[in-house]
């Protein structure tokens, strides 16, 4: 059996842990960890758990899934589609967005030829466990293969990279010299780990990055050898998760962060400082406001790193977690709008050419895509989130097979999660665009709270530590353009509800929004999502949560 839990939906109700304890468990209060490849002996219990999950977050192979009917997309309206059974669709990138896009194409009724090209040799696998359960040794690397939600009937070209795109001839060029023709193309080539800046340092034994299943296999082996100290360069989500696993394994770990706190680049300094306190409580040697200047080695092996404050950290394992680079090189010269910022598209996932004119037959989804979102000032943004890859692939697939009038827009409010130090950290919206933040629910001291973020009087994001259940409310509030600061007299209200500067890098220009109106999104499904202007009311407040008695 193969399964994956959609953690963007999971609200930690623990039904699965009660019904199938061999396969699902909580780490800390509500951080779900699970076995993605359980044995058939547990099959009955897992089917019960999948059926009982209140938010239907447990996804199984199609052949195993009795809940599938409930997840079906609404049938496309009757009428001719522009992509008949003689048509050819090519997907480049055989990972989450590529697989989910291909499945959605079949679900949408596409019966033509489907080819999926991926440069990794493995079938599509799930990356989030790589820095969590796989690294800690709970899950074998090869158990992360993603379940197949549909029968694909696809031609797979794995282990071979796309090296070029000829838009005039409508062909993808492969590294082995083959040309694959298409009528529609889905680009889903994602990102790769940013290597250490200096190739000499990067090439030392004991220096790792973490993006692929092979990376995690090698890093796991290095941790099993019980290094005297691990140095993590970068305090983003991946770096913090690696540090968390090191502490679980009782390994000494230093985290070097360029900013004021870990996670501050994504969530701001206020929440970042709380994350930093959590790290210190767990014994992490956290160094903030420093950068690593050089990695030093001896006999080809890393022995430590020099920091910008002059100190030297001895370490026999160094994990470089300094972000990602978008896989766009193969598109060079294709005439598409692609570069280090990603592949630019409209809200319908159609890629722009270099002149900014939208194409009709080339689509993009996932980490490599850069798209506009009306709720966030209509800025173009790239989201390196699991949930975004899934949602965007679904919208792209729909638009590939349907005509102009029935196209959907990718307007979902982004959702992200991370599991570290026994906590589940979840975010909805885009915290990085905020200028203010307020703790609205729970208690920072108990490490169980919600922080709501605002910009120019509007709620733009919310982040929870071990309070996943409350985030759905905030997700809706963000889509609906709720005012900021919110009415915080709600469930589990926080004792101190001070407004604070969010502490994000202030590199952004003001949004070009009218003072008296907001762009808001209505609808719950891609088929229903619409953007409308809505007058801002003086008494505008967030929709109320039921007050806890
Ligand atoms: C260690 C780790 C932990 C993560 N944890 C979380 C988490 O907790 N929560 C969360 O929301 N997100 C998490 N993510 C992010 C999430 O996994 C990504 O958002 C998701 O994988 C994006 O899917 P994608 O298909 O767009 O891109 P990718 O998964 O990057 O896949 C792109 C694929 O295309 C292939 N490719 C690239 N170039 C070519 C080419 N020229 N020809 C053929 N194939 C090519 C790549 O090798 C790769 O297989 C994590 C990511 C990592 C690496
Ligand atoms: S929401 Fe579903 S997946 Fe999450 S803990 Fe509950 S039952 Fe398990």
Short mmCIF file of C-alpha atoms in Angstrom, two decimals, residues 192-379:
data_model
loop_
_atom_site.label_atom_id
_atom_site.label_comp_id
_atom_site.label_asym_id
_atom_site.label_seq_id
_atom_site.Cartn_x
_atom_site.Cartn_y
_atom_site.Cartn_z
CA UNK A 192 16.95 22.06 -6.99
CA UNK A 193 18.93 22.79 -3.85
CA UNK A 194 21.16 25.85 -4.01
CA UNK A 195 24.72 24.55 -3.72
CA UNK A 196 27.36 26.08 -1.43
CA UNK A 197 28.78 29.16 -3.19
CA UNK A 198 32.35 27.93 -3.40
CA UNK A 199 32.74 24.70 -5.44
CA UNK A 200 35.83 23.67 -3.45
CA UNK A 201 33.89 23.84 -0.18
CA UNK A 202 30.83 22.24 -1.76
CA UNK A 203 32.96 19.31 -2.95
CA UNK A 204 34.31 18.39 0.51
CA UNK A 205 33.21 15.07 2.00
CA UNK A 206 30.64 15.70 4.70
CA UNK A 207 28.99 18.67 2.94
CA UNK A 208 25.37 18.02 1.95
CA UNK A 209 22.33 19.66 0.42
CA UNK A 210 18.84 18.17 0.69
CA UNK A 211 16.37 18.02 -2.17
CA UNK A 212 16.26 14.49 -3.58
CA UNK A 213 15.68 11.05 -2.13
CA UNK A 214 19.31 10.27 -2.80
CA UNK A 215 20.40 13.39 -0.86
CA UNK A 216 18.36 12.26 2.10
CA UNK A 217 19.70 8.70 1.90
CA UNK A 218 23.29 10.00 2.01
CA UNK A 219 22.64 12.52 4.77
CA UNK A 220 20.84 9.86 6.82
CA UNK A 221 23.91 7.60 6.51
CA UNK A 222 26.14 10.46 7.69
CA UNK A 223 23.91 11.09 10.73
CA UNK A 224 23.87 7.38 11.55
CA UNK A 225 27.66 7.55 11.79
CA UNK A 226 27.10 9.88 14.77
CA UNK A 227 29.12 12.96 13.84
CA UNK A 228 30.59 15.00 16.69
CA UNK A 229 28.68 18.09 15.47
CA UNK A 230 26.41 18.99 12.58
CA UNK A 231 26.43 22.53 11.21
CA UNK A 232 23.32 23.68 9.38
CA UNK A 233 23.88 26.70 7.13
CA UNK A 234 20.56 28.56 6.90
CA UNK A 235 17.59 28.74 9.25
CA UNK A 236 14.70 28.33 6.81
CA UNK A 237 12.25 25.44 6.95
CA UNK A 238 14.60 22.78 5.59
CA UNK A 239 17.50 23.86 7.82
CA UNK A 240 15.27 23.98 10.90
CA UNK A 241 13.80 20.55 10.16
CA UNK A 242 17.29 19.07 9.77
CA UNK A 243 18.30 20.61 13.10
CA UNK A 244 15.17 19.17 14.68
CA UNK A 245 16.02 15.65 13.47
CA UNK A 246 19.59 16.06 14.76
CA UNK A 247 18.27 16.85 18.21
CA UNK A 248 15.83 13.91 18.04
CA UNK A 249 18.90 11.76 17.37
CA UNK A 250 20.71 13.48 20.23
CA UNK A 251 23.36 14.91 17.91
CA UNK A 252 24.99 18.27 18.72
CA UNK A 253 23.91 20.80 16.08
CA UNK A 254 24.73 24.43 15.31
CA UNK A 255 22.42 26.49 13.09
CA UNK A 256 23.87 29.62 11.45
CA UNK A 257 21.23 32.14 10.38
CA UNK A 258 21.91 35.29 8.41
CA UNK A 259 18.85 37.13 9.78
CA UNK A 260 17.63 37.86 13.31
CA UNK A 261 16.00 34.44 13.82
CA UNK A 262 15.26 31.15 12.09
CA UNK A 263 12.22 31.27 9.76
CA UNK A 264 12.32 35.09 9.90
CA UNK A 265 12.64 35.38 6.10
CA UNK A 266 9.34 33.55 5.62
CA UNK A 267 7.41 34.32 8.80
CA UNK A 268 9.00 37.55 10.09
CA UNK A 269 11.14 38.26 13.14
CA UNK A 270 8.33 38.12 15.73
CA UNK A 271 7.34 34.52 14.97
CA UNK A 272 10.94 33.73 13.99
CA UNK A 273 12.13 34.63 17.50
CA UNK A 274 9.62 32.20 18.97
CA UNK A 275 10.92 29.50 16.60
CA UNK A 276 14.44 30.41 17.74
CA UNK A 277 13.45 29.99 21.41
CA UNK A 278 12.00 26.57 20.57
CA UNK A 279 15.29 25.60 18.95
CA UNK A 280 17.34 26.74 21.95
CA UNK A 281 14.96 24.91 24.33
CA UNK A 282 15.79 21.76 22.39
CA UNK A 283 19.52 22.28 22.71
CA UNK A 284 20.34 23.80 19.33
CA UNK A 285 23.39 26.05 19.30
CA UNK A 286 21.70 28.87 17.38
CA UNK A 287 23.82 31.66 15.90
CA UNK A 288 21.80 34.55 14.45
CA UNK A 289 22.84 37.60 12.42
CA UNK A 290 25.89 35.76 11.09
CA UNK A 291 26.78 34.27 7.76
CA UNK A 292 29.10 31.40 7.00
CA UNK A 293 32.04 32.80 5.04
CA UNK A 294 34.07 29.64 4.27
CA UNK A 295 33.85 25.91 4.66
CA UNK A 296 37.23 24.53 5.67
CA UNK A 297 38.48 21.01 5.11
CA UNK A 298 41.39 18.69 5.68
CA UNK A 299 42.35 15.82 3.37
CA UNK A 300 39.18 16.39 1.35
CA UNK A 301 36.87 16.23 4.40
CA UNK A 302 35.05 19.14 5.95
CA UNK A 303 36.29 20.08 9.42
CA UNK A 304 34.21 23.17 10.07
CA UNK A 305 33.20 26.65 9.00
CA UNK A 306 34.31 30.19 9.57
CA UNK A 307 31.49 32.63 10.44
CA UNK A 308 31.29 36.35 9.69
CA UNK A 309 31.71 37.19 13.40
CA UNK A 310 35.18 35.60 13.27
CA UNK A 311 34.26 32.42 15.15
CA UNK A 312 35.01 28.92 13.86
CA UNK A 313 32.50 26.09 14.25
CA UNK A 314 34.01 22.61 14.18
CA UNK A 315 31.70 20.19 12.40
CA UNK A 316 32.13 16.93 10.54
CA UNK A 317 28.77 17.21 8.78
CA UNK A 318 27.63 20.48 7.15
CA UNK A 319 24.15 20.81 5.67
CA UNK A 320 23.82 23.71 3.25
CA UNK A 321 20.16 24.79 3.41
CA UNK A 322 20.27 28.16 1.70
CA UNK A 323 17.26 27.88 -0.57
CA UNK A 324 16.46 26.62 -4.04
CA UNK A 325 17.29 27.33 -7.67
CA UNK A 326 14.56 26.97 -10.32
CA UNK A 327 15.10 24.37 -13.03
CA UNK A 328 14.70 26.58 -16.10
CA UNK A 329 17.98 26.17 -17.99
CA UNK A 330 16.43 23.74 -20.47
CA UNK A 331 14.06 26.55 -21.59
CA UNK A 332 16.88 28.89 -22.60
CA UNK A 333 16.31 30.19 -26.12
CA UNK A 334 12.77 28.80 -26.24
CA UNK A 335 11.21 32.27 -26.35
CA UNK A 336 9.31 31.74 -23.10
CA UNK A 337 9.44 34.12 -20.16
CA UNK A 338 11.67 32.09 -17.89
CA UNK A 339 14.65 32.95 -15.76
CA UNK A 340 15.95 32.66 -12.22
CA UNK A 341 12.59 33.99 -11.03
CA UNK A 342 10.82 30.97 -12.57
CA UNK A 343 8.47 30.48 -15.52
CA UNK A 344 5.95 33.32 -15.65
CA UNK A 345 2.31 32.52 -16.32
CA UNK A 346 -1.15 33.97 -16.02
CA UNK A 347 -3.59 32.89 -13.30
CA UNK A 348 -4.77 30.15 -15.67
CA UNK A 349 -1.21 28.66 -15.67
CA UNK A 350 -0.60 29.61 -19.35
CA UNK A 351 3.04 30.58 -19.82
CA UNK A 352 3.97 34.03 -21.14
CA UNK A 353 6.39 34.40 -23.99
CA UNK A 354 9.32 36.78 -23.67
CA UNK A 355 7.18 39.65 -24.95
CA UNK A 356 4.65 39.08 -22.22
CA UNK A 357 2.09 37.57 -24.60
CA UNK A 358 0.34 34.54 -23.21
CA UNK A 359 0.76 31.20 -25.03
CA UNK A 360 -2.14 28.83 -25.62
CA UNK A 361 -0.41 25.48 -25.51
CA UNK A 362 2.30 25.75 -22.84
CA UNK A 363 1.32 25.55 -19.17
CA UNK A 364 3.29 25.51 -15.92
CA UNK A 365 2.67 24.35 -12.36
CA UNK A 366 4.47 23.85 -9.06
CA UNK A 367 7.66 25.26 -7.60
CA UNK A 368 8.96 26.51 -10.95
CA UNK A 369 5.86 28.62 -11.72
CA UNK A 370 5.59 32.36 -11.11
CA UNK A 371 2.03 33.55 -11.17
CA UNK A 372 -0.10 36.57 -10.17
CA UNK A 373 -2.42 36.45 -7.18
CA UNK A 374 -5.06 39.19 -6.91
CA UNK A 375 -5.43 38.84 -3.14
CA UNK A 376 -1.76 39.69 -2.62
CA UNK A 377 -1.61 42.94 -4.56
CA UNK A 378 -1.69 41.08 -7.92
CA UNK A 379 2.05 40.54 -7.44
#
